[in-house]
């Protein structure tokens, strides 16, 4: 065989031919693997034909979004308005997860011959999805791990400062608290409004807080407590002028927003694709900008940490639950089939409608900005005279709607948080509003 053809047909990682690969994937559990692949192909075919028929149909509801909703798996008709905590998987992701687990269970040796290549494919798809390069992508387990990798891996000295916002998730504060205790760094908290009035209010607050000892701004991109979307682009422009690194906690970002690392300009970005992207729980993503990789040590290591010349050095974790990573690749394909710009528009259209309806109810205080640049699919609010838990329980009992309580009484962030993903309809929001109105009408 001609050498070039041979090179193409043999997997460079493990020397297995493409024909063997296909044979392997169809072997043993042939029927189920084959039928799962066929089911997935049918889903994508249906989305492609819907896309051709319904161009840019963000709102109102209609055939397009009704059809998309049917690709998600919900038990007992539950109306899931809390994917901000953990989201559902679309059918193709579930199918791929099952397929990979099955292959791993039934052919544990041979499956590992293909995993490295499959993982690299997912890395490339992830990179393209967020406009980064594969060399900047670390496949983690979740946001918390990504944030720990950064806090732990930066060389900071006693007295160096890290600025956090007043609205950080524990996953974003504790890695720094540990570093403070071990190494004597200083954490300083910058208050942000509920909601802030505009972009400048946030950027100015951080600018004023920077001192010559400030090394890092560590901030939520998607604030879990208030639904704020932090203006990372403006914040990182300001911070970089002052030589300060920016770490973004974007647990909710991937799958909710049309992300572009180059545009955002941040240095580090951690996210959890199981919330809005439809990936299984247990696989996450950390972006580390190429230009700052020489500043970041790996935290967990095995062979490769000192030889990889890119972000793969942060990922030498030994054997992993690889089926999760492969399913993450499928979650990207599913969102790409719909279009990530379209997804962000739909999510924001739904959240905008929810906010407009909430504002009509006496006693409602929105914790989330109404500016679509400063908000996304998370909407938080409180209502005078109504206990958030009462509302959560009432709408679950009456409509099978899942929302959650969020926040803290002491800083007035305590309230209800609603996630409006693409499978949610205007009709669902109307039901929620009806429930809230009922409670308000009967409040003592
Ligand atoms: C803003 C924010 N950061 C971090 C986390 C932690 O995410 P994970 O448990 O996936 O690490 C969450 C979880 O909800 C969050 O909302």
CSV table of C-alpha atoms in Angstrom, one decimal, residues 104-333:
chain,number,residue,atom,x,y,z
A,104,UNK,CA,-16.9,0.5,27.8
A,105,UNK,CA,-18.6,-2.2,29.8
A,106,UNK,CA,-18.7,-4.8,27.1
A,107,UNK,CA,-15.3,-4.3,25.5
A,108,UNK,CA,-13.2,-2.4,28.1
A,109,UNK,CA,-9.9,-3.2,26.4
A,110,UNK,CA,-10.6,-2.3,22.8
A,111,UNK,CA,-12.7,0.7,23.5
A,112,UNK,CA,-9.6,2.4,25.0
A,113,UNK,CA,-7.9,2.0,21.7
A,114,UNK,CA,-10.3,4.7,20.3
A,115,UNK,CA,-10.8,7.0,23.3
A,116,UNK,CA,-7.8,9.2,22.8
A,117,UNK,CA,-8.8,10.1,19.3
A,118,UNK,CA,-12.5,10.6,20.2
A,119,UNK,CA,-11.4,12.9,23.1
A,120,UNK,CA,-9.3,15.0,20.8
A,121,UNK,CA,-12.2,15.3,18.4
A,122,UNK,CA,-14.3,16.6,21.3
A,123,UNK,CA,-11.6,19.0,22.3
A,124,UNK,CA,-11.5,20.4,18.8
A,125,UNK,CA,-15.3,20.8,18.7
A,126,UNK,CA,-15.3,22.5,22.1
A,127,UNK,CA,-12.6,24.9,20.9
A,128,UNK,CA,-14.6,25.8,17.8
A,129,UNK,CA,-17.8,26.2,19.8
A,130,UNK,CA,-16.2,28.9,22.1
A,131,UNK,CA,-13.8,30.3,19.5
A,132,UNK,CA,-10.6,29.1,21.1
A,133,UNK,CA,-7.9,26.8,19.9
A,134,UNK,CA,-7.8,23.1,21.0
A,135,UNK,CA,-4.5,23.9,22.7
A,136,UNK,CA,-6.4,26.2,25.1
A,137,UNK,CA,-9.0,23.6,26.2
A,138,UNK,CA,-8.9,21.5,29.4
A,139,UNK,CA,-11.6,18.9,29.8
A,140,UNK,CA,-12.3,19.0,33.5
A,141,UNK,CA,-15.0,17.5,35.7
A,142,UNK,CA,-16.9,20.8,36.5
A,143,UNK,CA,-16.5,24.5,37.1
A,144,UNK,CA,-15.3,24.1,40.6
A,145,UNK,CA,-12.4,22.0,39.4
A,146,UNK,CA,-11.5,24.6,36.8
A,147,UNK,CA,-11.6,27.4,39.3
A,148,UNK,CA,-9.4,25.4,41.7
A,149,UNK,CA,-6.9,24.6,39.0
A,150,UNK,CA,-6.4,28.4,38.4
A,151,UNK,CA,-6.4,29.5,42.0
A,152,UNK,CA,-4.0,26.7,42.9
A,153,UNK,CA,-1.8,26.9,39.8
A,154,UNK,CA,-0.9,30.7,39.9
A,155,UNK,CA,2.2,31.7,41.7
A,156,UNK,CA,1.0,34.4,44.1
A,157,UNK,CA,3.0,35.8,47.1
A,158,UNK,CA,2.0,36.8,50.5
A,159,UNK,CA,0.1,40.2,50.3
A,160,UNK,CA,-0.8,39.7,46.7
A,161,UNK,CA,-4.5,40.6,46.1
A,162,UNK,CA,-7.3,38.8,44.4
A,163,UNK,CA,-10.5,40.8,43.8
A,164,UNK,CA,-13.8,38.9,44.0
A,165,UNK,CA,-17.3,40.2,43.5
A,166,UNK,CA,-19.8,40.1,46.4
A,167,UNK,CA,-21.9,37.6,44.4
A,168,UNK,CA,-19.6,34.7,44.0
A,169,UNK,CA,-20.6,31.1,44.3
A,170,UNK,CA,-18.8,29.0,47.0
A,171,UNK,CA,-16.9,27.2,44.1
A,172,UNK,CA,-15.4,30.6,43.2
A,173,UNK,CA,-14.6,31.8,46.7
A,174,UNK,CA,-13.2,28.7,48.5
A,175,UNK,CA,-10.2,28.0,46.2
A,176,UNK,CA,-9.0,31.5,47.0
A,177,UNK,CA,-9.8,31.2,50.7
A,178,UNK,CA,-7.6,28.1,50.9
A,179,UNK,CA,-4.8,30.0,49.1
A,180,UNK,CA,-5.3,32.9,51.6
A,181,UNK,CA,-4.9,30.5,54.5
A,182,UNK,CA,-1.9,28.7,53.1
A,183,UNK,CA,0.0,31.5,51.4
A,184,UNK,CA,-1.2,34.7,53.0
A,185,UNK,CA,-2.7,36.2,49.8
A,186,UNK,CA,-5.4,38.8,50.4
A,187,UNK,CA,-9.0,38.5,49.1
A,188,UNK,CA,-10.9,41.7,48.6
A,189,UNK,CA,-14.6,41.8,47.9
A,190,UNK,CA,-16.0,44.3,45.4
A,191,UNK,CA,-19.8,44.9,45.8
A,192,UNK,CA,-22.0,44.7,42.7
A,193,UNK,CA,-25.6,46.0,42.5
A,194,UNK,CA,-28.7,43.9,42.5
A,195,UNK,CA,-29.0,44.6,39.7
A,196,UNK,CA,-26.2,47.0,38.6
A,197,UNK,CA,-27.4,49.9,36.5
A,198,UNK,CA,-25.0,49.5,33.6
A,199,UNK,CA,-21.7,48.1,32.5
A,200,UNK,CA,-19.7,51.1,33.8
A,201,UNK,CA,-21.0,50.6,37.3
A,202,UNK,CA,-19.3,47.2,37.4
A,203,UNK,CA,-16.1,48.0,35.6
A,204,UNK,CA,-15.6,51.2,37.6
A,205,UNK,CA,-16.1,49.4,40.9
A,206,UNK,CA,-13.3,47.0,40.0
A,207,UNK,CA,-11.1,49.6,38.6
A,208,UNK,CA,-11.3,51.6,41.8
A,209,UNK,CA,-10.5,48.5,43.8
A,210,UNK,CA,-7.3,47.7,42.0
A,211,UNK,CA,-4.0,48.4,43.8
A,212,UNK,CA,-0.4,47.7,42.9
A,213,UNK,CA,-0.7,44.4,44.7
A,214,UNK,CA,-3.8,43.2,42.7
A,215,UNK,CA,-2.9,40.2,40.5
A,216,UNK,CA,-6.3,38.6,39.7
A,217,UNK,CA,-9.9,39.5,39.3
A,218,UNK,CA,-11.9,36.3,39.9
A,219,UNK,CA,-15.5,36.9,39.0
A,220,UNK,CA,-18.7,35.1,38.0
A,221,UNK,CA,-19.6,35.6,34.4
A,222,UNK,CA,-23.1,34.1,35.1
A,223,UNK,CA,-24.0,35.2,38.6
A,224,UNK,CA,-25.9,32.3,40.2
A,225,UNK,CA,-27.6,34.4,42.8
A,226,UNK,CA,-28.9,37.3,40.6
A,227,UNK,CA,-28.8,36.1,37.0
A,228,UNK,CA,-26.4,39.0,36.1
A,229,UNK,CA,-24.2,38.4,33.0
A,230,UNK,CA,-20.9,40.2,33.8
A,231,UNK,CA,-19.5,42.4,31.0
A,232,UNK,CA,-16.3,40.3,30.7
A,233,UNK,CA,-15.0,42.1,27.6
A,234,UNK,CA,-15.1,45.5,29.2
A,235,UNK,CA,-13.8,44.2,32.5
A,236,UNK,CA,-10.8,42.3,31.0
A,237,UNK,CA,-9.9,45.3,28.8
A,238,UNK,CA,-9.7,47.4,31.9
A,239,UNK,CA,-7.9,44.8,34.0
A,240,UNK,CA,-5.3,44.0,31.3
A,241,UNK,CA,-4.4,47.6,31.0
A,242,UNK,CA,-3.4,47.3,34.6
A,243,UNK,CA,-1.6,44.0,34.2
A,244,UNK,CA,-4.3,42.1,36.2
A,245,UNK,CA,-5.4,38.6,35.1
A,246,UNK,CA,-9.1,37.7,34.8
A,247,UNK,CA,-10.7,34.4,35.8
A,248,UNK,CA,-14.3,34.0,34.8
A,249,UNK,CA,-16.6,31.6,36.6
A,250,UNK,CA,-19.1,30.9,33.9
A,251,UNK,CA,-20.8,27.8,35.3
A,252,UNK,CA,-24.0,28.6,33.3
A,253,UNK,CA,-22.4,30.2,30.3
A,254,UNK,CA,-21.9,27.3,27.9
A,255,UNK,CA,-25.1,26.4,26.2
A,256,UNK,CA,-26.8,29.6,27.4
A,257,UNK,CA,-24.7,32.2,25.6
A,258,UNK,CA,-23.0,32.3,22.3
A,259,UNK,CA,-19.5,32.3,23.7
A,260,UNK,CA,-16.5,33.7,22.0
A,261,UNK,CA,-13.2,33.6,24.0
A,262,UNK,CA,-11.4,35.9,21.7
A,263,UNK,CA,-14.1,38.6,22.0
A,264,UNK,CA,-14.4,38.2,25.8
A,265,UNK,CA,-10.6,38.5,26.1
A,266,UNK,CA,-10.4,36.8,29.5
A,267,UNK,CA,-7.5,34.7,30.6
A,268,UNK,CA,-9.3,31.8,32.3
A,269,UNK,CA,-12.8,30.6,31.9
A,270,UNK,CA,-14.4,27.7,33.7
A,271,UNK,CA,-17.9,26.3,32.8
A,272,UNK,CA,-20.2,23.4,33.5
A,273,UNK,CA,-21.8,22.0,30.4
A,274,UNK,CA,-24.4,19.9,32.3
A,275,UNK,CA,-26.4,23.0,33.2
A,276,UNK,CA,-27.3,24.6,29.8
A,277,UNK,CA,-25.5,22.6,27.2
A,278,UNK,CA,-27.3,19.3,27.8
A,279,UNK,CA,-24.1,17.3,28.6
A,280,UNK,CA,-24.1,14.7,31.4
A,281,UNK,CA,-23.0,15.8,34.9
A,282,UNK,CA,-19.3,15.1,35.6
A,283,UNK,CA,-17.6,16.7,32.6
A,284,UNK,CA,-16.6,20.4,32.5
A,285,UNK,CA,-14.4,22.8,30.6
A,286,UNK,CA,-11.6,25.1,31.5
A,287,UNK,CA,-10.2,27.5,28.9
A,288,UNK,CA,-6.7,28.8,29.5
A,289,UNK,CA,-5.5,31.5,27.1
A,290,UNK,CA,-2.3,30.5,25.3
A,291,UNK,CA,-0.5,33.6,26.4
A,292,UNK,CA,-0.9,32.9,30.1
A,293,UNK,CA,-0.2,29.2,30.1
A,294,UNK,CA,3.4,29.8,31.3
A,295,UNK,CA,1.9,31.4,34.4
A,296,UNK,CA,-0.2,28.5,35.4
A,297,UNK,CA,1.1,25.3,37.1
A,298,UNK,CA,-0.9,22.1,36.8
A,299,UNK,CA,-2.6,20.9,40.0
A,300,UNK,CA,-3.1,17.1,39.4
A,301,UNK,CA,-0.3,15.4,37.5
A,302,UNK,CA,0.8,12.2,35.9
A,303,UNK,CA,3.1,11.8,32.9
A,304,UNK,CA,2.7,14.6,30.3
A,305,UNK,CA,2.4,17.6,32.6
A,306,UNK,CA,6.0,18.5,31.9
A,307,UNK,CA,6.1,17.6,28.2
A,308,UNK,CA,2.8,18.9,26.8
A,309,UNK,CA,3.3,22.4,25.4
A,310,UNK,CA,-0.3,23.4,25.7
A,311,UNK,CA,-3.4,23.1,28.0
A,312,UNK,CA,-3.3,19.3,27.8
A,313,UNK,CA,-0.7,19.6,30.6
A,314,UNK,CA,-3.6,20.5,33.0
A,315,UNK,CA,-5.4,17.3,32.1
A,316,UNK,CA,-3.0,14.4,33.0
A,317,UNK,CA,-5.6,12.9,35.4
A,318,UNK,CA,-5.3,9.2,34.7
A,319,UNK,CA,-8.4,7.2,33.6
A,320,UNK,CA,-11.5,9.2,33.3
A,321,UNK,CA,-15.2,8.6,32.7
A,322,UNK,CA,-14.7,9.0,29.0
A,323,UNK,CA,-18.3,8.3,28.0
A,324,UNK,CA,-19.1,11.6,29.6
A,325,UNK,CA,-16.6,13.4,27.4
A,326,UNK,CA,-17.9,11.7,24.2
A,327,UNK,CA,-21.5,12.6,25.2
A,328,UNK,CA,-20.3,16.2,25.7
A,329,UNK,CA,-19.3,16.2,22.0
A,330,UNK,CA,-22.8,15.1,21.2
A,331,UNK,CA,-24.2,17.9,23.2
A,332,UNK,CA,-22.2,20.4,21.2
A,333,UNK,CA,-23.5,18.8,18.0
